[in-house]
PDB file of C-alpha atoms and ligand atoms in Angstrom:
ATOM      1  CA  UNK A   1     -12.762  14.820   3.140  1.00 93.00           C
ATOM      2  CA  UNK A   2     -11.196  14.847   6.389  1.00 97.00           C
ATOM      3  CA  UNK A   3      -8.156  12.628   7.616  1.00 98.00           C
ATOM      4  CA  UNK A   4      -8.568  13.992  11.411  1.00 97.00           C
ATOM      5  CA  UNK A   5      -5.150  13.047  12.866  1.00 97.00           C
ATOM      6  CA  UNK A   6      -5.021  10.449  10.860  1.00 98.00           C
ATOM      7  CA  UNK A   7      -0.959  10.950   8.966  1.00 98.00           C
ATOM      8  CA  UNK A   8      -0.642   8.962   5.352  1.00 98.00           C
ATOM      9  CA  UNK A   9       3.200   8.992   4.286  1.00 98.00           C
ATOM     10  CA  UNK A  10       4.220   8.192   0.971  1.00 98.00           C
ATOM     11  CA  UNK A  11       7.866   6.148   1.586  1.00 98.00           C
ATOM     12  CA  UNK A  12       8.211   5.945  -2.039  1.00 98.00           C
ATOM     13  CA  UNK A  13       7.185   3.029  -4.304  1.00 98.00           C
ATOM     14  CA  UNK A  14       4.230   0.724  -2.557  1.00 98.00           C
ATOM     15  CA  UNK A  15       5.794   1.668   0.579  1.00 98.00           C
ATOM     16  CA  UNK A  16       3.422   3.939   2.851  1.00 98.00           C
ATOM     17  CA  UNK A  17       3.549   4.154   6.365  1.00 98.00           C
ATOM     18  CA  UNK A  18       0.137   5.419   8.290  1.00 98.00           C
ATOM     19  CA  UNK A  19       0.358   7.456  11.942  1.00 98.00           C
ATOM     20  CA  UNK A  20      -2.906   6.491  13.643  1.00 98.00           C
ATOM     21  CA  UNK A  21      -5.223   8.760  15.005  1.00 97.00           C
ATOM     22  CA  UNK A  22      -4.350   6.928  18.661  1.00 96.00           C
ATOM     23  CA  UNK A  23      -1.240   7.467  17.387  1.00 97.00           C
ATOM     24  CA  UNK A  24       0.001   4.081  16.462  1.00 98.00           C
ATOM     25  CA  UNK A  25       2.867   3.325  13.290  1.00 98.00           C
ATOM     26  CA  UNK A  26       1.463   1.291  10.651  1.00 98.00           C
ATOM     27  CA  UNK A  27       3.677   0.485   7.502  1.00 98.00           C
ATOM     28  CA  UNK A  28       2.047  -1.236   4.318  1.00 99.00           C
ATOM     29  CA  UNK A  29       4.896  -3.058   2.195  1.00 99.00           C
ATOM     30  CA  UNK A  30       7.958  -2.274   3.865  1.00 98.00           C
ATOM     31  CA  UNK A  31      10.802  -1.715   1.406  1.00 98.00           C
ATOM     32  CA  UNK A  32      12.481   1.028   2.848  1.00 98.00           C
ATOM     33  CA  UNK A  33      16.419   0.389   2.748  1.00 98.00           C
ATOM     34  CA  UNK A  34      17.319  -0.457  -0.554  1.00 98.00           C
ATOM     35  CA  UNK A  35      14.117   1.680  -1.809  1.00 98.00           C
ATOM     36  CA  UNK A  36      16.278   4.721  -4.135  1.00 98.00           C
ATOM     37  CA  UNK A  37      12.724   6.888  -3.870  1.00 98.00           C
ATOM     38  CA  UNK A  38      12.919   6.376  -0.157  1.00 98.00           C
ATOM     39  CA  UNK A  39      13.854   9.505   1.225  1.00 97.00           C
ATOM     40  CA  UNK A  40      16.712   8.699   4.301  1.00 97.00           C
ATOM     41  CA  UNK A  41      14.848  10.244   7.200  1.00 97.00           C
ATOM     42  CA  UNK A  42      12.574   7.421   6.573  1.00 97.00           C
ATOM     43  CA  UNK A  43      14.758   4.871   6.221  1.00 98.00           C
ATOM     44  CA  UNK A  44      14.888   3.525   9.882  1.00 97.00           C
ATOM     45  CA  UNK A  45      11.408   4.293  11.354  1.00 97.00           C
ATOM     46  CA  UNK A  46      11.661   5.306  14.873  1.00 97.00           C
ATOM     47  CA  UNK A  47       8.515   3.455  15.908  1.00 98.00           C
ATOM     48  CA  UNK A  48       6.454   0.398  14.193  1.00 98.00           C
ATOM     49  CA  UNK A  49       3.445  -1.435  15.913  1.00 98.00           C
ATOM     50  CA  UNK A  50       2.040  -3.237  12.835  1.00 98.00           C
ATOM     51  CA  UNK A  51       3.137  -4.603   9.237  1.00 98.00           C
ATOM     52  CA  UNK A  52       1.029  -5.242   6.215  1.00 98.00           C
ATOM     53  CA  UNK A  53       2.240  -7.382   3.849  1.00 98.00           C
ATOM     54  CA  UNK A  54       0.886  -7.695  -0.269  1.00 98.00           C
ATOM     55  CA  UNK A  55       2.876 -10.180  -1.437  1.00 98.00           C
ATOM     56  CA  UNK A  56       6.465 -11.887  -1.301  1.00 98.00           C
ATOM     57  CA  UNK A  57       8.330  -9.829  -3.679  1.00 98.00           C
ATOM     58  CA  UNK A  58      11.769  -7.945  -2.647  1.00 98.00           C
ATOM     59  CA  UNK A  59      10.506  -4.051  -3.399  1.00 98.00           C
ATOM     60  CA  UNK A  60       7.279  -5.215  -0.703  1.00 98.00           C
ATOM     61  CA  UNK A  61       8.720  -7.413   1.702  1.00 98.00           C
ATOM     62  CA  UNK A  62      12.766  -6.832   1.997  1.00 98.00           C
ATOM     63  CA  UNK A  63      12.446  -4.621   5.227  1.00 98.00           C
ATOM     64  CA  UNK A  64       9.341  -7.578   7.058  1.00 98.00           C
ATOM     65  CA  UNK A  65      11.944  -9.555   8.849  1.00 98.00           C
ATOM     66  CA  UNK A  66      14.318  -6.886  10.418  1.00 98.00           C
ATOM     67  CA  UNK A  67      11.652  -4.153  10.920  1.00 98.00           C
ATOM     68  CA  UNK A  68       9.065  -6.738  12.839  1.00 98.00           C
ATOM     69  CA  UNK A  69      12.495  -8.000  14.875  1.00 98.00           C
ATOM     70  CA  UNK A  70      13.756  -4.762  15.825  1.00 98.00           C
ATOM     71  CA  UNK A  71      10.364  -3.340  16.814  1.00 98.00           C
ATOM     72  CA  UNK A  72       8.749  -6.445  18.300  1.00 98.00           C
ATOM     73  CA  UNK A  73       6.271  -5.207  15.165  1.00 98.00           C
ATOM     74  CA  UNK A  74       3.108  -7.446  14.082  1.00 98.00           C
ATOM     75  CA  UNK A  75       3.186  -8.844  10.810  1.00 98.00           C
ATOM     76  CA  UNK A  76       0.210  -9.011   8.526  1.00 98.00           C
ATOM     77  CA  UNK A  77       0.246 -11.020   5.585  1.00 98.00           C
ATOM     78  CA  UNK A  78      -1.725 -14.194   3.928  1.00 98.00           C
ATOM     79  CA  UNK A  79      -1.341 -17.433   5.579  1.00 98.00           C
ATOM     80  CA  UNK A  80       1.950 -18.930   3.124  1.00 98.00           C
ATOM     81  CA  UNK A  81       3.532 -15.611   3.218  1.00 98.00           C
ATOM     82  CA  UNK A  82       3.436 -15.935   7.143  1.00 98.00           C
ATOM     83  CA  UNK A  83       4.505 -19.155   7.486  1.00 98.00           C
ATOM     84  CA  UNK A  84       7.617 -18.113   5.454  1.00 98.00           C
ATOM     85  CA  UNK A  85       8.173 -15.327   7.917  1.00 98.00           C
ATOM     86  CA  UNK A  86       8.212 -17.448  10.769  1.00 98.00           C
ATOM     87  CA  UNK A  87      10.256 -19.423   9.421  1.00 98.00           C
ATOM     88  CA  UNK A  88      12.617 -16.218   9.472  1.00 98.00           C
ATOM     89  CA  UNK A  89      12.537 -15.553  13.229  1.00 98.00           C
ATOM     90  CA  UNK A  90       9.098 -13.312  13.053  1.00 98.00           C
ATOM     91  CA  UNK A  91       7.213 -13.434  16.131  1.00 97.00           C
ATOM     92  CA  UNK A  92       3.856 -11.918  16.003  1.00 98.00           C
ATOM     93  CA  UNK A  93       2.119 -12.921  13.108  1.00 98.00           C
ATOM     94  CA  UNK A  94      -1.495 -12.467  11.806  1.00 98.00           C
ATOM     95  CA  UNK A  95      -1.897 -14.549   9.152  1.00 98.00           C
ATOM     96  CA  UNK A  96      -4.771 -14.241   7.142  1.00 98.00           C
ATOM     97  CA  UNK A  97      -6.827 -14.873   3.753  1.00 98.00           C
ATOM     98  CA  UNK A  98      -8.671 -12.903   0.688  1.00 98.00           C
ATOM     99  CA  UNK A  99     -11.874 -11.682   2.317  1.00 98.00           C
ATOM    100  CA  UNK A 100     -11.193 -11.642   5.761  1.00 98.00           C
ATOM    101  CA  UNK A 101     -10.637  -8.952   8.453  1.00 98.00           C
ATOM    102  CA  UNK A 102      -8.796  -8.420  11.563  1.00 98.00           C
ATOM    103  CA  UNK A 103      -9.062  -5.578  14.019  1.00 97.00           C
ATOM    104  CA  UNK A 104      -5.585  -4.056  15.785  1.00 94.00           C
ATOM    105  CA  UNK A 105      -5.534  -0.955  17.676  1.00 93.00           C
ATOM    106  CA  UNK A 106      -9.058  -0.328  16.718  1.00 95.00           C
ATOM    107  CA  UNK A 107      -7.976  -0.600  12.981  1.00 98.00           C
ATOM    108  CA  UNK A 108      -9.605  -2.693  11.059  1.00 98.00           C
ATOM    109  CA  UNK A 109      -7.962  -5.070   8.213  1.00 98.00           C
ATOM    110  CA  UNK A 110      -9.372  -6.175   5.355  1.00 98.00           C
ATOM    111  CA  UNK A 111      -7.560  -8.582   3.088  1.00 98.00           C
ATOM    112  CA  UNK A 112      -8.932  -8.083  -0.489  1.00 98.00           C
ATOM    113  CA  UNK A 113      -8.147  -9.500  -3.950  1.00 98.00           C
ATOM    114  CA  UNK A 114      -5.107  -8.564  -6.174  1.00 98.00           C
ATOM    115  CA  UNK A 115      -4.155  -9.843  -9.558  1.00 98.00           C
ATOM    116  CA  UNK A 116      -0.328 -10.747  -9.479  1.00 98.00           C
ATOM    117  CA  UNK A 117       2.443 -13.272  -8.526  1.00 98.00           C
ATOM    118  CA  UNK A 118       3.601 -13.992  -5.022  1.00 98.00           C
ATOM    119  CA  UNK A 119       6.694 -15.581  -4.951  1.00 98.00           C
ATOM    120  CA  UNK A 120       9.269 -15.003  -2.280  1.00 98.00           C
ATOM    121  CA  UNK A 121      12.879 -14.762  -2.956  1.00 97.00           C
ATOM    122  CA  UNK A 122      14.690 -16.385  -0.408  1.00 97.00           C
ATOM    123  CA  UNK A 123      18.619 -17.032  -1.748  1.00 95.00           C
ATOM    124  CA  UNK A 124      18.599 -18.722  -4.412  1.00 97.00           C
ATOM    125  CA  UNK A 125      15.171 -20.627  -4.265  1.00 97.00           C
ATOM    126  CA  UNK A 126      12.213 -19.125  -4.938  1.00 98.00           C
ATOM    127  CA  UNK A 127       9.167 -19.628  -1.902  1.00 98.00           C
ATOM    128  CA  UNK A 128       5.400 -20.331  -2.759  1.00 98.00           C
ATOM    129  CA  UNK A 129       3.605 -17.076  -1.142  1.00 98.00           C
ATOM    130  CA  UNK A 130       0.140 -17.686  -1.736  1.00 98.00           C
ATOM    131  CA  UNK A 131      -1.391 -15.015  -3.528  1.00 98.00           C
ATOM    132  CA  UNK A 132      -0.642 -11.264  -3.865  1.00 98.00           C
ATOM    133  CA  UNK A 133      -3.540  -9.377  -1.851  1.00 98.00           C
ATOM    134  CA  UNK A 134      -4.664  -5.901  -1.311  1.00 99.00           C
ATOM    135  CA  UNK A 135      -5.748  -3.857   1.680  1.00 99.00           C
ATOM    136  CA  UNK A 136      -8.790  -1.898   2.890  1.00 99.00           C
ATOM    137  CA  UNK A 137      -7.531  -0.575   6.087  1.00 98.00           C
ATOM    138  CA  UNK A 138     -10.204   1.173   8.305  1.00 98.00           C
ATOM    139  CA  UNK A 139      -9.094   3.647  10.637  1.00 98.00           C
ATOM    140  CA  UNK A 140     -11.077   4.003  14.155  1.00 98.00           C
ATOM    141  CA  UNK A 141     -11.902   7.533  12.999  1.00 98.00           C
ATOM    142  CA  UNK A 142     -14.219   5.867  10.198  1.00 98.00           C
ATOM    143  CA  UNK A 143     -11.421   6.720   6.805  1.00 98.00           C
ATOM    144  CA  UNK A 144     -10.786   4.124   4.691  1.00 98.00           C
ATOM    145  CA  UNK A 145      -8.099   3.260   2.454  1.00 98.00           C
ATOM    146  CA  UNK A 146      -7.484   0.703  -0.076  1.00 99.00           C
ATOM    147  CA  UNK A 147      -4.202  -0.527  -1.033  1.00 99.00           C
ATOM    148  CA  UNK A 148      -4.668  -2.187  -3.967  1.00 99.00           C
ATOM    149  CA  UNK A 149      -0.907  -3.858  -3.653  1.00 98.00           C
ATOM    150  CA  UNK A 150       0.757  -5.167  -7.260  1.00 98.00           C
ATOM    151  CA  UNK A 151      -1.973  -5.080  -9.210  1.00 98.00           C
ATOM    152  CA  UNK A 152      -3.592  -5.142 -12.968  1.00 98.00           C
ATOM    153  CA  UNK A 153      -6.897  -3.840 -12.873  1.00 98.00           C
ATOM    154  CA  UNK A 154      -9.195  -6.215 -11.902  1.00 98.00           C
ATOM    155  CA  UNK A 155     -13.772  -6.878 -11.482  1.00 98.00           C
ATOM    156  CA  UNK A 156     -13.637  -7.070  -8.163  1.00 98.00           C
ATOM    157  CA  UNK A 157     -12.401  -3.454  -7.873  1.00 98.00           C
ATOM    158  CA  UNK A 158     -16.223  -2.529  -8.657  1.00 98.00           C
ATOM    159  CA  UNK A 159     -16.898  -4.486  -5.382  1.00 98.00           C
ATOM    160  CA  UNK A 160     -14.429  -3.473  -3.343  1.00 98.00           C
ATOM    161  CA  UNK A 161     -15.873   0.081  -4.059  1.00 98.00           C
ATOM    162  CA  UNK A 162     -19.455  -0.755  -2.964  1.00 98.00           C
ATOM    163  CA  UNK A 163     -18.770  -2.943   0.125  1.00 98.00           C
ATOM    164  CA  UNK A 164     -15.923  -0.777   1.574  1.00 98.00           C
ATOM    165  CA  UNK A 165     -16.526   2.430  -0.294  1.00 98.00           C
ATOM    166  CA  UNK A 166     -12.507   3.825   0.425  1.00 98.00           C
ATOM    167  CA  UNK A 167     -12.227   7.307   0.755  1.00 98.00           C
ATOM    168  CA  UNK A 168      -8.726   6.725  -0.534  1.00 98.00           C
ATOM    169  CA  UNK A 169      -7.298   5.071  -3.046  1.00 98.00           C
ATOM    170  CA  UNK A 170      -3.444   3.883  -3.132  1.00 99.00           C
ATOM    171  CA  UNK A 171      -2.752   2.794  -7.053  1.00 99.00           C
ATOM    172  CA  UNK A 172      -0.193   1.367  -8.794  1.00 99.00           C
ATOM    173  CA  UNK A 173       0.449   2.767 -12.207  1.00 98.00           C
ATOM    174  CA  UNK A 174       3.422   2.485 -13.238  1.00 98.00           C
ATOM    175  CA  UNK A 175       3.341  -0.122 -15.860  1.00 98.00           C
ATOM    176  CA  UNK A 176       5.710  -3.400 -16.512  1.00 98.00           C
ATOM    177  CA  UNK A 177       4.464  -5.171 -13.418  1.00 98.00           C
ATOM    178  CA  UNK A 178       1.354  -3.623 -12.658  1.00 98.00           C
ATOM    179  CA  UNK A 179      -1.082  -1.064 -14.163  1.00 98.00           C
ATOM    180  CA  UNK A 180      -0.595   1.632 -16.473  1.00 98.00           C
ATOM    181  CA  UNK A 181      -2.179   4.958 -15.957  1.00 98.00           C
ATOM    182  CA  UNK A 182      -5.302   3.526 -18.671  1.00 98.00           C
ATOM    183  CA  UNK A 183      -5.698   0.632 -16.563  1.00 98.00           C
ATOM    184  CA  UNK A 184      -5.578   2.881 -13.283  1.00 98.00           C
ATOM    185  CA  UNK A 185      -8.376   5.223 -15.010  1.00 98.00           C
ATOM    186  CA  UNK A 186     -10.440   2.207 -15.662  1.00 98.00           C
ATOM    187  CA  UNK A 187      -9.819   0.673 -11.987  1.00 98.00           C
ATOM    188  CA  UNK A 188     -10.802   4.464 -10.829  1.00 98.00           C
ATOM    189  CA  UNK A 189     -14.066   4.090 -12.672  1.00 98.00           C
ATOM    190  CA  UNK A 190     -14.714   0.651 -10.996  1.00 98.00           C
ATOM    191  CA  UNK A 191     -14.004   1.812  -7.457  1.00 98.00           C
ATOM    192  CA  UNK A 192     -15.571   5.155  -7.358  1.00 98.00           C
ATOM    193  CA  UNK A 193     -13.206   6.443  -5.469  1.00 98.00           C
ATOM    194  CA  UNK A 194     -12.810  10.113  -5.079  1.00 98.00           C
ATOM    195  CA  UNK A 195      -9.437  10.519  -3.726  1.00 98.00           C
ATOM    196  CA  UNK A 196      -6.375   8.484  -5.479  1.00 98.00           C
ATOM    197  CA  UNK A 197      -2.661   8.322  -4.794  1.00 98.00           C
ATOM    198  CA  UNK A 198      -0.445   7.070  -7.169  1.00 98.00           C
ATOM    199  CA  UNK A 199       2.218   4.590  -6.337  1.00 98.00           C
ATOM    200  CA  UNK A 200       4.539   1.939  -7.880  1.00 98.00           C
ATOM    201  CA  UNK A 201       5.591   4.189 -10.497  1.00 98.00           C
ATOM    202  CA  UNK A 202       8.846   6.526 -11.145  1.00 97.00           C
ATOM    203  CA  UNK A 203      11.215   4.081  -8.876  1.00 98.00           C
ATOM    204  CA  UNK A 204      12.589   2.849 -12.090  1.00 96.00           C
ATOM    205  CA  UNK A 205      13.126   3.856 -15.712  1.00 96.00           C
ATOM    206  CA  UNK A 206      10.944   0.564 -16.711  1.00 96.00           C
ATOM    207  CA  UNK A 207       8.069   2.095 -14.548  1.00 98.00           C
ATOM    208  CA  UNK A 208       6.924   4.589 -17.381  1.00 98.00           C
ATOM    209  CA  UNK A 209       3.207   5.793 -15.827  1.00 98.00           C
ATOM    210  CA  UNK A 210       3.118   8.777 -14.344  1.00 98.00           C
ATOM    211  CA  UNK A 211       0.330  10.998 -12.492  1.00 98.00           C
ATOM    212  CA  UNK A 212      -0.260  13.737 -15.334  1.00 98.00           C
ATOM    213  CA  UNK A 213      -1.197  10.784 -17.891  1.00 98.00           C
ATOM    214  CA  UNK A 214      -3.375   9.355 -14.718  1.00 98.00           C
ATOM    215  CA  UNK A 215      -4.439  13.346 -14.676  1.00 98.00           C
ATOM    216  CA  UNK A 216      -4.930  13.255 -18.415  1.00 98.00           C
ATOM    217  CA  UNK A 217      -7.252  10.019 -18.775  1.00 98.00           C
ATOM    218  CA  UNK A 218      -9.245  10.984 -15.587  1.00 98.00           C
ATOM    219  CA  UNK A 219     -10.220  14.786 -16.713  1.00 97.00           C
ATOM    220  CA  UNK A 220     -13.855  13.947 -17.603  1.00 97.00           C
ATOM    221  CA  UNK A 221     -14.345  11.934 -13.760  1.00 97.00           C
ATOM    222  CA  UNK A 222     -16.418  14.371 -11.678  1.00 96.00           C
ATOM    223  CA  UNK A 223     -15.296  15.234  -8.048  1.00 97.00           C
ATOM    224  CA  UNK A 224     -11.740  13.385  -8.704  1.00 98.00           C
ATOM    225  CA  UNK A 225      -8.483  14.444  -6.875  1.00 98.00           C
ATOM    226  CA  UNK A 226      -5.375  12.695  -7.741  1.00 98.00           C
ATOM    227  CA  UNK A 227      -3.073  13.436  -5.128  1.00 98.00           C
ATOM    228  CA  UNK A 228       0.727  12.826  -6.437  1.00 97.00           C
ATOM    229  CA  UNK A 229       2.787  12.682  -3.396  1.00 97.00           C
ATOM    230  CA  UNK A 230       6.349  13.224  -3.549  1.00 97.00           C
ATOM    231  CA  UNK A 231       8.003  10.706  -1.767  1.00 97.00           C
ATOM    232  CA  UNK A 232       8.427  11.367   1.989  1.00 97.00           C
ATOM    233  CA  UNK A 233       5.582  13.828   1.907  1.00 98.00           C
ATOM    234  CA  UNK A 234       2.201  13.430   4.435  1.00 98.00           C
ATOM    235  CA  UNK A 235      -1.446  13.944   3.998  1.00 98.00           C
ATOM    236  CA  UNK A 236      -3.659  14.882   7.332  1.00 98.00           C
ATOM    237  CA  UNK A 237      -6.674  16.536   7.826  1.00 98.00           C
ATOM    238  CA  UNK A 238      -7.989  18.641   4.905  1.00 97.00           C
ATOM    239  CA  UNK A 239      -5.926  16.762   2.790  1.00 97.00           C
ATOM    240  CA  UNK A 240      -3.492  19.097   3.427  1.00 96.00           C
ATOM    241  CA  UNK A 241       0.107  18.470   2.282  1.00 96.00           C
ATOM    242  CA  UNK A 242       3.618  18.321   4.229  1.00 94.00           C
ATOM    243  CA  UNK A 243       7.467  17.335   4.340  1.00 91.00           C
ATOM    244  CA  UNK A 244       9.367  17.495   7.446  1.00 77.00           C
ATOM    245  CA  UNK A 245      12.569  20.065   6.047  1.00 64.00           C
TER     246      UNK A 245
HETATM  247 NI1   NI B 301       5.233  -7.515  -7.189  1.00 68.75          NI
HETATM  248 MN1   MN B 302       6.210  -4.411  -6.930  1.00 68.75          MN
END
């Protein structure tokens, strides 16, 4: 597997932000401030063309409004989720729905299923969403990655995997509010997805999962790298790992 120039930076959590081959700043679930695995260098990206949202919660959405305002960014999320936006003083919005795909930058979007709530905390009320969503996100060097957002495992992980075949997969596995590690081996089967990053896990004591019980219940799966990023760290090319000192 080869990234190319392709840059894949874990922010911590089910925050990742993407440096384009063209060289473009794409961040998926931007919960950067208030984020405790968030490493401060990352904190206040220097550049952001494009935002994907999953769903309404706080640890995926806190950093939308002020990130798309400060860098005149695009927002991507489905169609309630951007209304709500809006409503918040966003200006360039794609909203979209579950099956659909839009092209940016020569990027292409795909919004795909998730299994989870969507609510949006907004002061004291609490906003209808729509519906969590994932991502398959390909890049115009040909990778593809899935971002399977909040998640339990789910069937339609066994078609994401043969219509979009990802060459990377970004899981959740920490437990409580998504999967656990068993559940992440199972969706791992489903997708057949050789390369997986584990996310959503570790920012809390609640989030129990962890990479070497992913590691553990994936031993017998053929061909299978689990790549455990530490937070702030980038993948590009070979796969080949770095951190800015
Ligand atoms: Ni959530
Ligand atoms: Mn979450």
């Amino acid at each position: 597997m080869n990234l190319g120039a392709l840059e894949i930076t874990w922010c911590g959590h089910a925050a990742f932000s993407f440096k384009t081959p063209s060289g473009k700043h794409v961040i998926v679930d931007p919960w950067l401030e208030q984020n405790p695995m968030c490493p401060p260098r990352l904190k206040n990206p220097a550049n952001v063309d494009t935002l994907l949202i999953t769903h309404g919660h706080g640890d995926h959405i806190a950093d939308a409004v002020s990130l798309a305002k400060k860098h005149d960014a695009t927002c991507i999320a489905i169609f309630e989720t951007v209304l709500w936006l809006g409503k918040k003083g966003v200006g360039k919005l794609i909203g979209m729905n579950k099956g659909g795909t839009t092209e940016r930058d020569g990027m292409k979007v795909t919004m795909v299923h998730a299994e989870h709530s969507c609510g949006i905390q907004d002061g004291d009320q609490v906003i209808y969403g729509g519906e969590a969503c994932g991502y398959v996100i390909t890049f115009e060097n040909g990778v593809k990655v899935y971002h399977a957002g909040d998640t339990c495992v789910h069937s339609d992980m066994a078609i994401i995997g043969e219509l979009y075949k990802p060459d990377i997969a970004l899981l959740p596995i920490g437990d409580l509010y998504t999967m656990d590690p068993a559940q992440a081996a199972y969706a791992i089967r489903l997708l057949a997805t050789k390369i997986v990053i584990p996310m959503h896990w570790g920012t809390f004591p609640a989030l129990t999962g962890t990479p070497e019980k992913l590691r553990e219940l994936t031993k017998d799966f053929v061909g299978l790298q689990i790549i455990d990023l530490k937070p702030g760290e980038t993948l590009t090319g070979e796969l080949k790992r770095f951190a800015p000192v």
